[in-house]
Amino acid sequence: MLQIDTIEEARELFKALGSDVRIDIVKYLQIHPNISMKELAAAIGITNGALTAHIQKLESAGVVRVSQDSTVHGNQKLLSLAIDKLLVNMEPPKRNENVVSADIKVGQYSDFHVYPTCGLSTPTEVIGEVDDPRYFAHTDHYKADILWFMRGYVEYMIPNFVPKNNRITSIKVSAEISSEAPGVNENWPSDITISVNGTEVGMWTSPGDFGERRGILTPDWWFSNWNQYGLLKVFDINSEGTFVDGFKISDVTMDDLDIDPSSQIRFRFSVEDDAKHVGGLTVFGRTFGNYAQDIKTTLTYEPVA
């Protein structure tokens, strides 16, 4: 998902989508991902040269991803959508609003308690043995770029460098996640609970463990019957409640969390034993899945009146 917080940020995106041809390109890629430039040009009825100009605009705006297929002579270019959802925030910007942002690697958790099926891996190799929770305490766990477990939790410390004499107005976390099925299963719901400093703030149900095709960034050596990619989700706790991708999931607000600039901020993903759908969790880093990012965190703050 691509979230745009101001109309100004959306300027280039709106320009890129302000063309009937480019809308046709996006619609076709929704149904036919990983298609070649030649095939797409023929499908929508334009020349390769004209298509190249349109793709450049869409790629620049972050709508389309261009990758190389090294298995084909000449390194054929393949096209796919770079986003699955688009959220444009139309609310006016708040005055005196500031942010502190940080990226956290998937393996940089501060606490965990997980049950099989489970495992973790760096971009080049699995750490230890799969389905053995002990390896989540391996000294190399901070190098992990993907992790998965059936139930339990992983918890991350969000860096809190908000200046004194300010109050935190929102906590935002963006991550690519999915369920965790034995093997892969597109229809494998999992209730993933989000907590901050021990307080449950909401729950999102992942629809499945996606593996019908290889993730755009997933390494070639990765096993084809293992987790391939997830969905990019944005969790936002603010003064009005807790939201996922802009949709409210609970009434828990920042006031309920009682967090100030001196507080530790512990953010937890968990699959509870008593959940309706105990379908596990997979968290993808920048070298796995479809999105080249780690876990992104943003603290928004404003001066105390």
mmCIF file of C-alpha atoms in Angstrom, residues 12-175:
data_model
loop_
_atom_site.group_PDB
_atom_site.id
_atom_site.type_symbol
_atom_site.label_atom_id
_atom_site.label_comp_id
_atom_site.label_asym_id
_atom_site.label_seq_id
_atom_site.Cartn_x
_atom_site.Cartn_y
_atom_site.Cartn_z
ATOM 1 C CA GLU A 12 3.330 13.476 -9.445
ATOM 2 C CA LEU A 13 1.052 10.499 -8.839
ATOM 3 C CA PHE A 14 -1.990 12.361 -10.135
ATOM 4 C CA LYS A 15 -0.004 13.480 -13.184
ATOM 5 C CA ALA A 16 1.055 9.883 -13.864
ATOM 6 C CA LEU A 17 -2.527 8.619 -13.650
ATOM 7 C CA GLY A 18 -3.938 11.543 -15.674
ATOM 8 C CA SER A 19 -3.957 9.583 -18.929
ATOM 9 C CA ASP A 20 -6.430 7.075 -20.344
ATOM 10 C CA VAL A 21 -3.573 4.987 -21.734
ATOM 11 C CA ARG A 22 -1.802 4.822 -18.385
ATOM 12 C CA ILE A 23 -5.050 3.881 -16.633
ATOM 13 C CA ASP A 24 -5.417 1.056 -19.194
ATOM 14 C CA ILE A 25 -1.863 -0.052 -18.369
ATOM 15 C CA VAL A 26 -2.628 -0.175 -14.642
ATOM 16 C CA LYS A 27 -5.882 -2.079 -15.225
ATOM 17 C CA TYR A 28 -4.112 -4.643 -17.417
ATOM 18 C CA LEU A 29 -1.291 -5.150 -14.891
ATOM 19 C CA GLN A 30 -3.857 -5.798 -12.166
ATOM 20 C CA ILE A 31 -4.872 -8.947 -14.008
ATOM 21 C CA HIS A 32 -1.587 -9.807 -15.763
ATOM 22 C CA PRO A 33 1.420 -9.192 -13.455
ATOM 23 C CA ASN A 34 4.998 -9.828 -14.596
ATOM 24 C CA ILE A 35 4.249 -9.259 -18.276
ATOM 25 C CA SER A 36 6.886 -8.187 -20.797
ATOM 26 C CA MET A 37 6.970 -4.753 -22.421
ATOM 27 C CA LYS A 38 6.329 -6.336 -25.823
ATOM 28 C CA GLU A 39 3.319 -8.319 -24.608
ATOM 29 C CA LEU A 40 1.810 -5.305 -22.848
ATOM 30 C CA ALA A 41 2.258 -3.036 -25.875
ATOM 31 C CA ALA A 42 0.465 -5.561 -28.063
ATOM 32 C CA ALA A 43 -2.304 -6.070 -25.491
ATOM 33 C CA ILE A 44 -3.245 -2.389 -25.236
ATOM 34 C CA GLY A 45 -2.519 -1.561 -28.879
ATOM 35 C CA ILE A 46 0.378 0.915 -28.777
ATOM 36 C CA THR A 47 3.961 0.866 -29.998
ATOM 37 C CA ASN A 48 6.874 -0.192 -27.816
ATOM 38 C CA GLY A 49 8.281 3.331 -27.967
ATOM 39 C CA ALA A 50 5.027 4.906 -26.780
ATOM 40 C CA LEU A 51 4.706 2.323 -24.004
ATOM 41 C CA THR A 52 8.222 3.074 -22.745
ATOM 42 C CA ALA A 53 7.344 6.742 -22.199
ATOM 43 C CA HIS A 54 4.185 5.832 -20.274
ATOM 44 C CA ILE A 55 5.987 3.241 -18.139
ATOM 45 C CA GLN A 56 8.691 5.752 -17.216
ATOM 46 C CA LYS A 57 6.044 8.113 -15.834
ATOM 47 C CA LEU A 58 4.300 5.339 -13.892
ATOM 48 C CA GLU A 59 7.587 3.982 -12.531
ATOM 49 C CA SER A 60 8.717 7.446 -11.440
ATOM 50 C CA ALA A 61 5.458 7.886 -9.502
ATOM 51 C CA GLY A 62 5.927 4.525 -7.763
ATOM 52 C CA VAL A 63 2.943 2.844 -9.435
ATOM 53 C CA VAL A 64 4.747 0.330 -11.679
ATOM 54 C CA ARG A 65 7.830 -1.780 -10.987
ATOM 55 C CA VAL A 66 10.212 -2.789 -13.793
ATOM 56 C CA SER A 67 12.341 -5.892 -13.218
ATOM 57 C CA GLN A 68 14.761 -7.922 -15.299
ATOM 58 C CA ASP A 69 14.117 -11.544 -16.271
ATOM 59 C CA SER A 70 17.632 -12.954 -16.511
ATOM 60 C CA THR A 71 16.307 -16.335 -17.646
ATOM 61 C CA VAL A 72 15.473 -14.842 -21.040
ATOM 62 C CA HIS A 73 18.136 -13.923 -23.575
ATOM 63 C CA GLY A 74 18.681 -10.185 -23.533
ATOM 64 C CA ASN A 75 17.416 -9.666 -19.960
ATOM 65 C CA GLN A 76 13.795 -9.034 -20.886
ATOM 66 C CA LYS A 77 12.017 -6.343 -18.848
ATOM 67 C CA LEU A 78 8.976 -7.464 -16.867
ATOM 68 C CA LEU A 79 6.264 -5.116 -15.599
ATOM 69 C CA SER A 80 4.098 -5.362 -12.495
ATOM 70 C CA LEU A 81 2.245 -3.045 -10.142
ATOM 71 C CA ALA A 82 4.364 -1.725 -7.282
ATOM 72 C CA ILE A 83 1.380 -1.091 -4.993
ATOM 73 C CA ASP A 84 -1.774 -3.023 -4.129
ATOM 74 C CA LYS A 85 -3.648 -0.145 -2.473
ATOM 75 C CA LEU A 86 -3.504 3.640 -2.542
ATOM 76 C CA LEU A 87 -4.501 5.883 0.370
ATOM 77 C CA VAL A 88 -4.525 9.663 -0.014
ATOM 78 C CA ASN A 89 -5.071 11.586 3.211
ATOM 79 C CA MET A 90 -7.357 14.552 2.462
ATOM 80 C CA GLU A 91 -7.289 15.986 5.978
ATOM 81 C CA PRO A 92 -5.571 19.384 6.316
ATOM 82 C CA PRO A 93 -2.060 19.144 7.790
ATOM 83 C CA LYS A 94 -1.868 19.817 11.505
ATOM 84 C CA ARG A 95 0.000 22.873 12.640
ATOM 85 C CA ASN A 96 3.330 22.558 14.457
ATOM 86 C CA GLU A 97 3.518 18.846 13.575
ATOM 87 C CA ASN A 98 6.915 17.140 13.557
ATOM 88 C CA VAL A 99 8.057 13.567 13.027
ATOM 89 C CA VAL A 100 10.784 11.178 14.134
ATOM 90 C CA SER A 101 11.213 8.208 11.772
ATOM 91 C CA ALA A 102 13.254 5.015 11.971
ATOM 92 C CA ASP A 103 13.567 1.731 10.063
ATOM 93 C CA ILE A 104 13.840 -1.494 12.060
ATOM 94 C CA LYS A 105 15.136 -4.712 10.525
ATOM 95 C CA VAL A 106 12.820 -7.698 10.844
ATOM 96 C CA GLY A 107 15.381 -9.515 12.982
ATOM 97 C CA GLN A 108 15.940 -6.624 15.397
ATOM 98 C CA TYR A 109 13.207 -7.705 17.802
ATOM 99 C CA SER A 110 13.738 -7.081 21.502
ATOM 100 C CA ASP A 111 11.567 -9.944 22.771
ATOM 101 C CA PHE A 112 9.842 -13.044 21.391
ATOM 102 C CA HIS A 113 7.890 -16.142 22.337
ATOM 103 C CA VAL A 114 7.005 -18.283 19.323
ATOM 104 C CA TYR A 115 5.716 -21.762 18.465
ATOM 105 C CA PRO A 116 6.222 -23.901 15.312
ATOM 106 C CA THR A 117 5.873 -23.771 12.456
ATOM 107 C CA CYS A 118 8.566 -21.110 12.776
ATOM 108 C CA GLY A 119 11.905 -19.913 11.491
ATOM 109 C CA LEU A 120 13.956 -16.964 10.344
ATOM 110 C CA SER A 121 16.407 -16.277 7.570
ATOM 111 C CA THR A 122 18.972 -13.773 6.373
ATOM 112 C CA PRO A 123 18.957 -12.771 2.674
ATOM 113 C CA THR A 124 21.373 -15.658 1.983
ATOM 114 C CA GLU A 125 20.584 -18.502 4.404
ATOM 115 C CA VAL A 126 18.189 -19.879 6.987
ATOM 116 C CA ILE A 127 19.339 -19.279 10.563
ATOM 117 C CA GLY A 128 19.701 -22.592 12.377
ATOM 118 C CA GLU A 129 16.907 -25.118 11.870
ATOM 119 C CA VAL A 130 13.293 -24.441 10.960
ATOM 120 C CA ASP A 131 10.503 -25.187 13.467
ATOM 121 C CA ASP A 132 12.896 -24.813 16.418
ATOM 122 C CA PRO A 133 12.042 -21.659 18.442
ATOM 123 C CA ARG A 134 15.448 -21.716 20.130
ATOM 124 C CA TYR A 135 17.028 -20.209 17.024
ATOM 125 C CA PHE A 136 15.070 -16.982 17.513
ATOM 126 C CA ALA A 137 17.690 -16.362 20.231
ATOM 127 C CA HIS A 138 20.600 -17.039 17.858
ATOM 128 C CA THR A 139 23.271 -14.346 17.932
ATOM 129 C CA ASP A 140 22.657 -13.710 14.219
ATOM 130 C CA HIS A 141 18.917 -13.112 14.590
ATOM 131 C CA TYR A 142 19.414 -9.356 14.044
ATOM 132 C CA LYS A 143 20.513 -10.178 10.459
ATOM 133 C CA ALA A 144 17.175 -11.831 9.651
ATOM 134 C CA ASP A 145 15.140 -10.325 6.812
ATOM 135 C CA ILE A 146 12.162 -12.667 7.155
ATOM 136 C CA LEU A 147 10.637 -14.509 10.119
ATOM 137 C CA TRP A 148 7.552 -16.637 10.635
ATOM 138 C CA PHE A 149 5.699 -18.458 13.410
ATOM 139 C CA MET A 150 2.323 -20.149 13.985
ATOM 140 C CA ARG A 151 1.444 -18.472 17.303
ATOM 141 C CA GLY A 152 3.158 -16.307 19.876
ATOM 142 C CA TYR A 153 4.710 -12.887 19.386
ATOM 143 C CA VAL A 154 7.673 -10.756 18.365
ATOM 144 C CA GLU A 155 8.199 -7.340 19.929
ATOM 145 C CA TYR A 156 10.208 -4.359 18.676
ATOM 146 C CA MET A 157 11.511 -1.262 20.456
ATOM 147 C CA ILE A 158 10.532 1.839 18.467
ATOM 148 C CA PRO A 159 13.299 4.458 18.810
ATOM 149 C CA ASN A 160 11.865 7.395 20.753
ATOM 150 C CA PHE A 161 13.871 10.565 20.154
ATOM 151 C CA VAL A 162 11.012 13.022 20.527
ATOM 152 C CA PRO A 163 12.373 16.245 22.117
ATOM 153 C CA LYS A 164 11.357 17.133 25.652
ATOM 154 C CA ASN A 165 8.417 19.490 26.179
ATOM 155 C CA ASN A 166 6.535 17.804 23.341
ATOM 156 C CA ARG A 167 3.739 15.262 23.255
ATOM 157 C CA ILE A 168 3.500 12.301 20.902
ATOM 158 C CA THR A 169 0.331 12.572 18.800
ATOM 159 C CA SER A 170 0.609 9.369 16.753
ATOM 160 C CA ILE A 171 2.557 6.149 16.321
ATOM 161 C CA LYS A 172 2.666 4.755 12.793
ATOM 162 C CA VAL A 173 4.151 1.382 11.799
ATOM 163 C CA SER A 174 4.375 0.051 8.240
ATOM 164 C CA ALA A 175 5.303 -3.573 7.513
#
